[in-house]
Short mmCIF file of C-alpha atoms and ligand atoms in Angstrom, two decimals:
data_model
loop_
_atom_site.label_atom_id
_atom_site.label_comp_id
_atom_site.label_asym_id
_atom_site.label_seq_id
_atom_site.Cartn_x
_atom_site.Cartn_y
_atom_site.Cartn_z
CA MET A 102 108.94 74.33 98.27
CA GLN A 103 108.60 72.76 101.69
CA TYR A 104 107.57 74.74 104.75
CA ARG A 105 108.52 74.33 108.38
CA SER A 106 107.15 75.79 111.56
CA THR A 107 109.01 78.57 113.39
CA ARG A 108 108.79 76.38 116.51
CA GLY A 109 110.23 73.31 114.82
CA ARG A 110 107.76 70.78 116.21
CA ALA A 111 105.08 70.60 113.50
CA PRO A 112 105.08 68.45 110.36
CA VAL A 113 106.88 69.80 107.28
CA LEU A 114 104.25 70.66 104.64
CA GLU A 115 103.95 71.58 100.98
CA PHE A 116 102.33 74.85 99.91
CA GLU A 117 98.82 73.45 99.47
CA ASP A 118 98.63 72.24 103.06
CA VAL A 119 100.27 75.35 104.45
CA LEU A 120 97.58 77.37 102.68
CA LEU A 121 94.73 75.37 104.24
CA THR A 122 96.32 74.90 107.68
CA GLY A 123 97.13 78.49 108.66
CA LEU A 124 98.64 78.21 112.14
CA ALA A 125 101.04 75.27 112.65
CA ARG A 126 100.05 72.55 115.15
CA ASP A 127 102.89 73.52 117.51
CA GLY A 128 101.55 77.08 117.70
CA GLY A 129 104.22 78.39 115.30
CA LEU A 130 103.96 79.96 111.86
CA TYR A 131 104.95 78.28 108.62
CA VAL A 132 107.97 79.67 106.74
CA PRO A 133 109.65 78.45 103.54
CA HIS A 134 112.48 75.98 104.12
CA GLU A 135 114.87 78.29 102.30
CA TRP A 136 114.55 81.68 100.60
CA PRO A 137 114.45 81.23 96.81
CA LEU A 138 117.07 83.56 95.32
CA ILE A 139 116.09 85.51 92.20
CA PRO A 140 119.29 86.29 90.24
CA GLN A 141 119.98 89.97 89.49
CA ASP A 142 119.52 89.53 85.72
CA GLU A 143 116.09 88.02 86.32
CA ILE A 144 115.12 90.92 88.57
CA GLU A 145 116.28 93.27 85.82
CA ALA A 146 114.10 91.40 83.35
CA LEU A 147 111.03 92.44 85.38
CA VAL A 148 111.48 96.06 84.24
CA GLY A 149 108.45 97.08 82.21
CA GLU A 150 106.70 93.74 82.69
CA PRO A 151 103.00 93.75 83.69
CA TYR A 152 102.29 93.19 87.39
CA VAL A 153 100.84 89.75 86.68
CA GLU A 154 104.08 88.57 85.07
CA ALA A 155 106.16 89.80 88.00
CA ALA A 156 103.73 88.11 90.40
CA ILE A 157 104.12 84.77 88.65
CA ARG A 158 107.92 85.05 88.60
CA VAL A 159 108.19 85.98 92.28
CA MET A 160 105.61 83.50 93.63
CA ALA A 161 106.28 80.44 91.42
CA PRO A 162 109.10 79.05 93.62
CA PHE A 163 106.84 79.16 96.69
CA VAL A 164 103.93 77.20 95.19
CA THR A 165 105.86 74.50 93.29
CA PRO A 166 104.97 71.61 93.06
CA SER A 167 101.47 72.16 94.51
CA LEU A 168 100.52 74.44 91.61
CA SER A 169 101.84 74.52 88.06
CA ARG A 170 102.96 77.81 86.56
CA ASP A 171 99.82 77.87 84.41
CA GLU A 172 97.52 77.27 87.35
CA LEU A 173 99.25 80.05 89.28
CA GLY A 174 99.09 82.32 86.23
CA ASP A 175 95.32 81.90 85.82
CA LEU A 176 94.67 82.63 89.50
CA VAL A 177 96.96 85.66 89.54
CA GLU A 178 95.41 87.08 86.40
CA ALA A 179 91.88 86.74 87.79
CA ALA A 180 92.88 88.20 91.19
CA TYR A 181 94.53 91.32 89.81
CA GLY A 182 91.96 91.75 87.07
CA ALA A 183 89.66 92.77 89.95
CA PHE A 184 91.76 95.92 90.52
CA ASP A 185 90.82 99.32 89.13
CA HIS A 186 94.22 100.42 87.93
CA ALA A 187 96.06 98.98 84.92
CA ALA A 188 99.30 98.95 86.93
CA VAL A 189 97.45 97.18 89.83
CA VAL A 190 99.68 98.95 92.40
CA PRO A 191 100.82 102.23 90.79
CA LEU A 192 103.61 104.44 92.12
CA SER A 193 103.00 108.14 92.47
CA GLN A 194 105.60 110.80 93.18
CA LEU A 195 105.26 113.08 96.18
CA ASP A 196 108.52 114.94 95.85
CA GLY A 197 111.96 114.35 94.27
CA GLY A 198 112.89 111.10 95.95
CA ASP A 199 109.65 110.52 97.80
CA TRP A 200 107.15 108.03 96.41
CA LEU A 201 103.84 106.45 97.32
CA LEU A 202 103.02 102.88 96.38
CA GLU A 203 99.24 102.91 96.01
CA LEU A 204 98.02 99.55 97.26
CA TYR A 205 94.37 100.56 97.54
CA HIS A 206 92.95 100.05 94.05
CA GLY A 207 91.31 96.72 94.91
CA PRO A 208 87.60 96.06 95.58
CA THR A 209 87.58 97.21 99.24
CA LEU A 210 90.11 100.07 98.98
CA ALA A 211 92.77 98.68 101.31
CA PHE A 212 96.03 96.83 100.69
CA LYS A 213 94.59 93.63 102.19
CA ASP A 214 92.88 93.06 98.82
CA VAL A 215 96.27 92.43 97.19
CA ALA A 216 96.73 89.29 99.26
CA LEU A 217 93.11 88.28 99.87
CA GLN A 218 91.93 88.49 96.26
CA LEU A 219 94.57 85.87 95.48
CA LEU A 220 94.01 83.89 98.69
CA GLY A 221 90.27 83.42 98.02
CA ARG A 222 91.06 82.05 94.58
CA LEU A 223 93.85 79.81 95.88
CA PHE A 224 91.47 78.33 98.48
CA ASP A 225 88.75 77.76 95.90
CA HIS A 226 91.15 76.17 93.42
CA VAL A 227 92.71 73.77 95.91
CA LEU A 228 89.38 72.84 97.52
CA ALA A 229 87.67 72.21 94.19
CA LYS A 230 90.57 69.97 93.16
CA ARG A 231 90.16 67.99 96.38
CA GLY A 232 86.36 68.02 96.27
CA GLU A 233 86.27 69.66 99.72
CA LYS A 234 84.45 72.59 101.30
CA ILE A 235 85.37 74.82 104.23
CA THR A 236 83.74 77.33 106.54
CA ILE A 237 85.67 80.50 107.20
CA VAL A 238 84.90 82.21 110.48
CA GLY A 239 86.46 85.52 111.37
CA ALA A 240 86.11 88.59 113.54
CA THR A 241 86.78 92.06 112.20
CA SER A 242 87.09 95.61 113.40
CA GLY A 243 86.92 96.85 109.81
CA ASP A 244 89.30 96.30 106.89
CA THR A 245 89.94 92.57 107.10
CA GLY A 246 86.27 91.60 107.10
CA SER A 247 85.33 93.37 103.92
CA ALA A 248 88.48 92.24 102.08
CA ALA A 249 87.87 88.62 103.14
CA ILE A 250 84.19 88.75 102.15
CA GLU A 251 85.00 90.22 98.73
CA ALA A 252 87.62 87.51 98.26
CA CYS A 253 85.27 84.63 99.15
CA ARG A 254 81.92 85.79 97.76
CA ASP A 255 80.23 83.43 95.29
CA LYS A 256 82.78 80.65 95.82
CA ASP A 257 81.03 77.25 95.92
CA THR A 258 83.73 75.74 98.13
CA ILE A 259 83.52 78.37 100.89
CA GLU A 260 80.93 79.60 103.39
CA ILE A 261 82.10 82.70 105.22
CA PHE A 262 80.80 84.00 108.56
CA MET A 263 82.12 87.38 109.64
CA LEU A 264 81.50 88.76 113.14
CA HIS A 265 81.68 92.49 113.74
CA PRO A 266 80.87 94.47 116.90
CA LYS A 267 77.44 96.03 116.39
CA GLY A 268 77.58 99.80 116.02
CA ARG A 269 81.35 99.91 116.48
CA VAL A 270 82.60 99.85 112.90
CA SER A 271 82.19 102.84 110.59
CA GLU A 272 79.18 102.92 108.27
CA VAL A 273 81.38 102.58 105.18
CA GLN A 274 83.18 99.60 106.68
CA ARG A 275 79.91 97.91 107.76
CA ARG A 276 78.27 98.46 104.40
CA GLN A 277 81.28 97.11 102.52
CA MET A 278 80.50 93.82 104.29
CA THR A 279 76.72 93.79 104.66
CA THR A 280 75.80 94.86 101.12
CA VAL A 281 77.44 91.72 99.70
CA LEU A 282 74.30 89.61 99.26
CA SER A 283 75.92 86.41 97.96
CA SER A 284 74.36 83.29 99.47
CA ASN A 285 77.67 82.06 100.91
CA VAL A 286 78.31 85.30 102.84
CA HIS A 287 76.94 85.59 106.39
CA ASN A 288 77.43 88.77 108.37
CA ILE A 289 76.80 88.76 112.10
CA ALA A 290 76.61 91.92 114.19
CA VAL A 291 77.41 90.93 117.76
CA GLU A 292 76.09 92.99 120.64
CA GLY A 293 79.58 93.32 122.11
CA SER A 294 83.08 94.64 121.42
CA PHE A 295 85.67 93.57 118.85
CA ASP A 296 87.49 91.67 121.60
CA ASP A 297 84.27 89.76 122.38
CA CYS A 298 83.98 88.81 118.68
CA GLN A 299 87.58 87.70 118.52
CA ALA A 300 87.27 85.70 121.75
CA MET A 301 84.23 83.87 120.33
CA VAL A 302 86.08 82.96 117.16
CA LYS A 303 88.96 81.62 119.23
CA GLU A 304 86.54 79.54 121.32
CA MET A 305 84.99 78.08 118.18
CA PHE A 306 88.42 76.98 116.96
CA ASN A 307 89.19 75.48 120.39
CA ASP A 308 85.98 73.42 120.34
CA HIS A 309 87.36 70.57 118.26
CA ALA A 310 84.00 68.83 117.70
CA PHE A 311 82.57 72.06 116.34
CA ARG A 312 85.70 72.87 114.39
CA ASP A 313 85.81 69.46 112.69
CA ALA A 314 82.07 69.21 112.01
CA LEU A 315 82.03 72.60 110.29
CA LYS A 316 85.52 72.33 108.74
CA LEU A 317 86.50 75.70 110.12
CA SER A 318 89.31 77.63 108.50
CA ALA A 319 90.78 81.11 108.81
CA VAL A 320 92.13 83.76 106.48
CA ASN A 321 93.99 85.79 109.09
CA SER A 322 97.29 87.49 108.48
CA ILE A 323 99.47 84.65 109.75
CA ASN A 324 98.59 82.66 106.62
CA TRP A 325 101.82 82.32 104.63
CA ALA A 326 100.03 82.88 101.30
CA ARG A 327 99.15 86.41 102.38
CA VAL A 328 102.79 87.26 103.03
CA MET A 329 103.79 85.66 99.73
CA ALA A 330 101.39 87.80 97.69
CA GLN A 331 102.76 90.95 99.34
CA ILE A 332 106.39 90.25 98.40
CA VAL A 333 105.58 90.95 94.76
CA TYR A 334 105.01 94.70 95.00
CA TYR A 335 108.37 95.33 96.65
CA PHE A 336 109.94 93.92 93.49
CA THR A 337 107.76 95.86 91.06
CA ALA A 338 108.23 99.15 92.93
CA ALA A 339 112.00 98.72 93.18
CA VAL A 340 112.53 97.90 89.51
CA ALA A 341 110.33 100.84 88.50
CA LEU A 342 112.71 103.12 90.45
CA GLY A 343 115.98 101.81 89.05
CA GLY A 344 116.45 98.52 90.86
CA PRO A 345 118.23 96.21 91.07
CA GLN A 346 121.19 98.49 90.16
CA ARG A 347 119.88 101.16 92.47
CA LYS A 348 118.81 100.45 96.04
CA VAL A 349 115.38 101.54 97.27
CA ALA A 350 114.07 102.18 100.81
CA PHE A 351 110.53 101.43 102.03
CA ALA A 352 108.44 102.88 104.86
CA VAL A 353 105.64 100.53 105.92
CA PRO A 354 102.68 101.32 108.21
CA THR A 355 102.61 98.29 110.45
CA GLY A 356 100.28 96.39 112.79
CA ASN A 357 100.77 92.65 112.60
CA PHE A 358 104.22 92.92 110.96
CA GLY A 359 102.88 91.09 107.88
CA ASP A 360 103.40 93.72 105.21
CA VAL A 361 106.87 94.82 106.33
CA TYR A 362 107.94 91.19 106.80
CA ALA A 363 107.08 90.69 103.11
CA GLY A 364 109.63 93.45 102.38
CA TYR A 365 112.19 91.56 104.45
CA ALA A 366 111.40 88.43 102.41
CA ALA A 367 112.01 90.38 99.17
CA ALA A 368 115.42 91.41 100.51
CA ARG A 369 116.26 87.79 101.38
CA MET A 370 115.30 86.81 97.82
CA GLY A 371 117.96 89.14 96.44
CA LEU A 372 116.18 92.47 95.96
CA PRO A 373 118.57 95.31 96.90
CA ILE A 374 116.68 97.15 99.67
CA ALA A 375 118.55 99.92 101.48
CA GLN A 376 116.27 100.22 104.50
CA LEU A 377 112.88 99.08 105.82
CA VAL A 378 111.13 101.56 108.10
CA VAL A 379 108.67 99.99 110.54
CA ALA A 380 106.05 102.71 111.07
CA THR A 381 103.71 102.36 114.07
CA ASN A 382 101.04 104.54 115.60
CA ILE A 383 100.98 104.93 119.41
CA ASN A 384 100.44 101.15 119.63
CA ASP A 385 104.17 100.83 119.41
CA ILE A 386 105.20 97.31 120.43
CA LEU A 387 107.39 96.97 117.32
CA ASP A 388 109.05 100.35 117.72
CA ARG A 389 109.90 99.52 121.34
CA ALA A 390 111.17 96.08 120.32
CA LEU A 391 113.49 97.41 117.62
CA LYS A 392 114.74 100.35 119.69
CA ALA A 393 115.23 98.63 123.06
CA GLY A 394 115.27 94.90 122.30
CA GLU A 395 112.28 94.29 124.55
CA TYR A 396 109.19 92.90 122.77
CA ALA A 397 106.51 93.59 125.38
CA ARG A 398 102.75 93.58 125.13
CA GLY A 399 101.00 96.89 125.93
CA GLU A 400 97.47 98.22 126.33
CA VAL A 401 95.76 98.79 123.00
CA ALA A 402 94.71 102.41 122.46
CA ALA A 403 92.11 103.45 119.85
CA THR A 404 93.59 105.70 117.14
CA ILE A 405 92.65 107.29 113.83
CA SER A 406 94.64 104.51 112.11
CA PRO A 407 92.59 101.64 113.62
CA SER A 408 93.94 98.85 111.42
CA MET A 409 97.23 99.19 113.28
CA ASP A 410 95.75 99.20 116.79
CA ILE A 411 97.57 96.03 117.76
CA GLN A 412 99.94 95.31 120.63
CA VAL A 413 100.96 91.78 119.66
CA SER A 414 102.39 91.48 116.14
CA SER A 415 101.99 87.83 115.19
CA ASN A 416 104.30 87.83 112.18
CA PHE A 417 107.24 89.11 114.25
CA GLU A 418 107.83 85.47 115.19
CA ARG A 419 108.83 84.80 111.58
CA LEU A 420 111.61 87.40 111.82
CA LEU A 421 112.76 85.98 115.17
CA PHE A 422 113.11 82.58 113.47
CA ASP A 423 115.64 84.02 111.02
CA LEU A 424 117.41 86.16 113.63
CA TYR A 425 117.92 83.04 115.75
CA ASP A 426 119.35 81.04 112.82
CA HIS A 427 116.24 78.86 112.33
CA ARG A 428 116.52 77.42 115.82
CA GLY A 429 112.94 76.34 116.54
CA ASP A 430 113.89 75.56 120.15
CA ARG A 431 115.08 79.15 120.71
CA VAL A 432 111.91 80.58 119.17
CA CYS A 433 109.82 78.24 121.33
CA ALA A 434 111.62 79.40 124.48
CA LEU A 435 111.14 83.06 123.52
CA MET A 436 107.45 82.64 122.74
CA ASP A 437 106.89 80.69 125.98
CA GLU A 438 108.50 83.59 127.84
CA PHE A 439 106.19 85.97 125.98
CA SER A 440 103.01 84.07 126.80
CA ALA A 441 104.01 83.67 130.44
CA HIS A 442 105.20 87.23 131.11
CA GLY A 443 103.88 89.33 128.21
CA ARG A 444 107.44 90.16 127.16
CA LEU A 445 110.52 88.66 125.61
CA HIS A 446 114.08 89.89 125.35
CA ILE A 447 115.89 89.92 122.00
CA GLY A 448 119.63 89.16 122.26
CA ALA A 449 122.14 91.92 121.42
CA ALA A 450 123.59 90.08 118.41
CA GLU A 451 120.13 89.30 117.03
CA LEU A 452 118.97 92.88 117.53
CA ASP A 453 122.04 94.15 115.65
CA LYS A 454 121.22 91.83 112.79
CA ALA A 455 117.66 93.18 112.61
CA ARG A 456 118.88 96.77 112.71
CA GLY A 457 121.02 96.18 109.65
CA LEU A 458 117.87 96.50 107.58
CA PHE A 459 115.12 97.77 109.90
CA ASP A 460 114.56 101.15 111.49
CA SER A 461 111.42 102.11 113.36
CA GLU A 462 109.43 105.08 114.51
CA ARG A 463 106.27 105.67 116.56
CA VAL A 464 104.00 108.40 115.20
CA SER A 465 101.58 110.32 117.43
CA GLU A 466 98.00 111.20 116.51
CA ALA A 467 98.93 114.88 116.13
CA GLU A 468 101.85 114.06 113.82
CA THR A 469 99.56 111.83 111.75
CA LEU A 470 97.05 114.65 111.25
CA ALA A 471 99.84 117.16 110.53
CA THR A 472 101.27 114.82 107.89
CA ILE A 473 97.91 114.47 106.12
CA ALA A 474 97.64 118.28 106.11
CA SER A 475 101.18 118.95 104.88
CA VAL A 476 101.06 116.34 102.10
CA TYR A 477 97.78 117.85 100.92
CA ALA A 478 99.18 121.39 101.07
CA LYS A 479 102.35 120.46 99.16
CA THR A 480 101.01 118.02 96.58
CA GLY A 481 97.21 118.30 96.48
CA LYS A 482 97.04 114.59 97.29
CA LEU A 483 94.81 113.21 100.06
CA ILE A 484 96.28 110.33 102.03
CA ASP A 485 94.68 108.12 104.66
CA PRO A 486 95.88 108.10 108.31
CA HIS A 487 97.74 104.76 108.00
CA THR A 488 99.68 106.04 105.02
CA ALA A 489 100.41 109.25 106.94
CA VAL A 490 101.99 107.22 109.74
CA GLY A 491 104.23 105.63 107.11
CA ILE A 492 105.29 108.95 105.61
CA ALA A 493 106.01 110.57 108.98
CA ALA A 494 108.09 107.60 110.16
CA GLY A 495 109.94 107.40 106.83
CA HIS A 496 110.99 111.03 107.11
CA ALA A 497 112.02 110.64 110.73
CA CYS A 498 114.41 107.78 110.09
CA ARG A 499 115.53 108.12 106.51
CA ARG A 500 119.18 106.99 106.31
CA TYR A 501 120.21 108.01 102.78
CA SER A 502 118.89 111.11 101.07
CA SER A 503 120.01 109.86 97.65
CA VAL A 504 118.00 106.62 97.89
CA PRO A 505 114.36 106.75 96.73
CA LEU A 506 111.96 106.27 99.66
CA VAL A 507 108.72 104.46 98.90
CA THR A 508 105.91 104.69 101.46
CA LEU A 509 103.27 101.98 101.21
CA ALA A 510 99.85 103.65 100.89
CA THR A 511 97.72 100.99 102.56
CA ALA A 512 94.23 102.48 102.34
CA HIS A 513 92.24 104.86 100.18
CA PRO A 514 91.54 108.16 101.99
CA ALA A 515 87.77 107.69 101.53
CA LYS A 516 87.90 104.71 103.90
CA PHE A 517 88.76 107.09 106.75
CA PRO A 518 86.97 110.28 105.70
CA ASP A 519 86.55 111.81 109.18
CA ALA A 520 90.26 111.90 110.04
CA VAL A 521 91.19 113.09 106.56
CA GLU A 522 88.62 115.87 106.69
CA GLN A 523 89.72 116.91 110.17
CA ALA A 524 93.31 117.29 108.95
CA ALA A 525 92.94 118.60 105.39
CA ARG A 526 89.52 120.31 105.60
CA VAL A 527 88.46 118.34 102.52
CA ARG A 528 86.21 115.29 102.61
CA PRO A 529 87.54 112.55 100.30
CA ALA A 530 84.88 111.08 97.99
CA LEU A 531 84.30 107.37 97.53
CA PRO A 532 85.50 106.15 94.14
CA GLN A 533 82.89 105.63 91.41
CA LYS A 534 82.50 101.89 91.99
CA LEU A 535 81.34 102.50 95.58
CA SER A 536 79.52 105.78 95.08
CA ASP A 537 76.11 104.15 95.69
CA LEU A 538 77.33 102.18 98.74
CA LEU A 539 75.19 104.17 101.15
CA GLU A 540 72.01 103.31 99.20
CA ARG A 541 72.61 99.60 98.73
CA GLU A 542 70.54 96.93 100.47
CA GLU A 543 72.15 95.46 103.58
CA ARG A 544 71.79 92.01 105.10
CA TYR A 545 73.06 90.89 108.50
CA GLU A 546 71.92 89.11 111.63
CA VAL A 547 72.11 90.74 115.02
CA LEU A 548 73.04 88.25 117.74
CA PRO A 549 73.61 88.60 121.48
CA ASN A 550 77.13 88.51 122.88
CA ASP A 551 76.71 84.82 123.61
CA LEU A 552 78.92 82.05 122.24
CA ALA A 553 76.21 79.36 122.29
CA ALA A 554 73.82 81.55 120.32
CA VAL A 555 76.43 82.35 117.67
CA LYS A 556 77.51 78.70 117.32
CA ASP A 557 73.89 77.60 117.09
CA HIS A 558 73.21 80.19 114.39
CA ILE A 559 76.20 79.09 112.32
CA SER A 560 75.43 75.36 112.55
CA ARG A 561 71.78 75.93 111.67
CA LYS A 562 72.74 78.03 108.63
CA LEU A 563 75.00 75.21 107.46
CA GLY A 564 72.47 72.50 108.33
CA VAL A 565 75.07 70.72 110.45
CA GLN A 566 74.23 69.01 113.72
CA VAL A 567 76.98 69.31 116.32
CA SER A 568 76.86 67.22 119.46
CA ALA A 569 77.66 69.23 122.56
CA SER A 570 81.28 68.93 123.66
C1 PLP B 668 96.03 95.77 108.03
C2 PLP B 668 96.46 97.16 107.73
C3 PLP B 668 97.75 97.65 108.07
C4 PLP B 668 98.75 96.82 108.83
O1 PLP B 668 99.27 95.76 108.08
P1 PLP B 668 100.09 94.58 108.79
O2 PLP B 668 100.39 93.61 107.71
O3 PLP B 668 99.17 94.02 109.83
O4 PLP B 668 101.30 95.17 109.38
C5 PLP B 668 98.06 98.94 107.70
N1 PLP B 668 97.18 99.74 107.05
C6 PLP B 668 95.95 99.31 106.72
C7 PLP B 668 95.01 100.26 106.02
C8 PLP B 668 95.53 98.02 107.03
O5 PLP B 668 94.28 97.60 106.69
#
């Protein structure tokens, strides 16, 4: 498979280079040159297959010829062997036609493990083959940091530095990062905000001398391989509920538009999907875009579903590319408009096209809490606030009562115990594997909110001398 940039001005690449490159040189995102179609009889043949088999079938067209089927198979098997549930991503029933797809059985209890457990192994495999090493630098407000650290720990080809704002992530989230004592994992608590951390990471990538000397790389959600790994569970959930003969609808709690875009990709590959519900919290840029056709940046507000507190959804550009018939020049013009004015206007025809599959809803904090409470009262099941946003939005815009509705459960309730307890009056317990998390030894450096100090720390750790630029 070859990949091109959504802005049409970057080199065409094979999978291996797309994996290592992340963002395209023209500022766009890489997308596959065409959507590989999986014939209906082959989708049917996935019924009853283990998750690993389905993953190989769905992802093989995207990685050929960079990886052989056997290479992919070994990596997939190792990645999903790290999950706690035999089904990897089990479905559970809430009510007649209402289902939860539990994506939180990985090492850090959030759906990001599904993609990152594979991504870490893909990086390691490709780098070892090339005899290269990289340094991953990232900033996190919680979930991404721990999932990335778990994915990269103990890999000889990777050093990972993760910046978090000191005292501003929950204790569980901090400890999930800082209790990983592997020698290639470096946690930095910055005396500043998440935005300060993110700005420093951006500056490091913009300092080309520093970037090249340290071979900086990123594992953020615009990496195509993350989207690719998420396509798989739309297939496995749909066939478990009667697909491809029967259509299935999905409700997806959304921040960066990565997870729900993977559902769109599954539909383009031939999976019969009746409806994709884009579920946002009060940070509702995507709901406004799909309802009014105006994609406009807003102020970020802190919520009880913090992993969706985003007002610019990077992966939305990938959908625009399809809506505008793969016209890189049109996408470029739209994104230029967005960076200049903080807003872009989606054409009427393009918006209609999107609405064929997508619906959207914004869910308030009160509705989120009420949903956690009512699901607990009706089913005895505790859900996390992100999942609750998905359920509430799914119910608000369900189109067909006879079609099964699957809500993606993106985090384990014990990751957000305060909100869950506030709503359901029950405090969710950490699963067995993390039950001693609060007693484990931690290791992290505290650094001032100062770019030079952080860069100096990282280069000294790596033993690399960087001339000032
Ligand atoms: C990251 C995250 C989301 C949002 O996923 P996107 O792919 O950014 O839309 C939702 N829920 C949880 C728990 C997350 O960690």
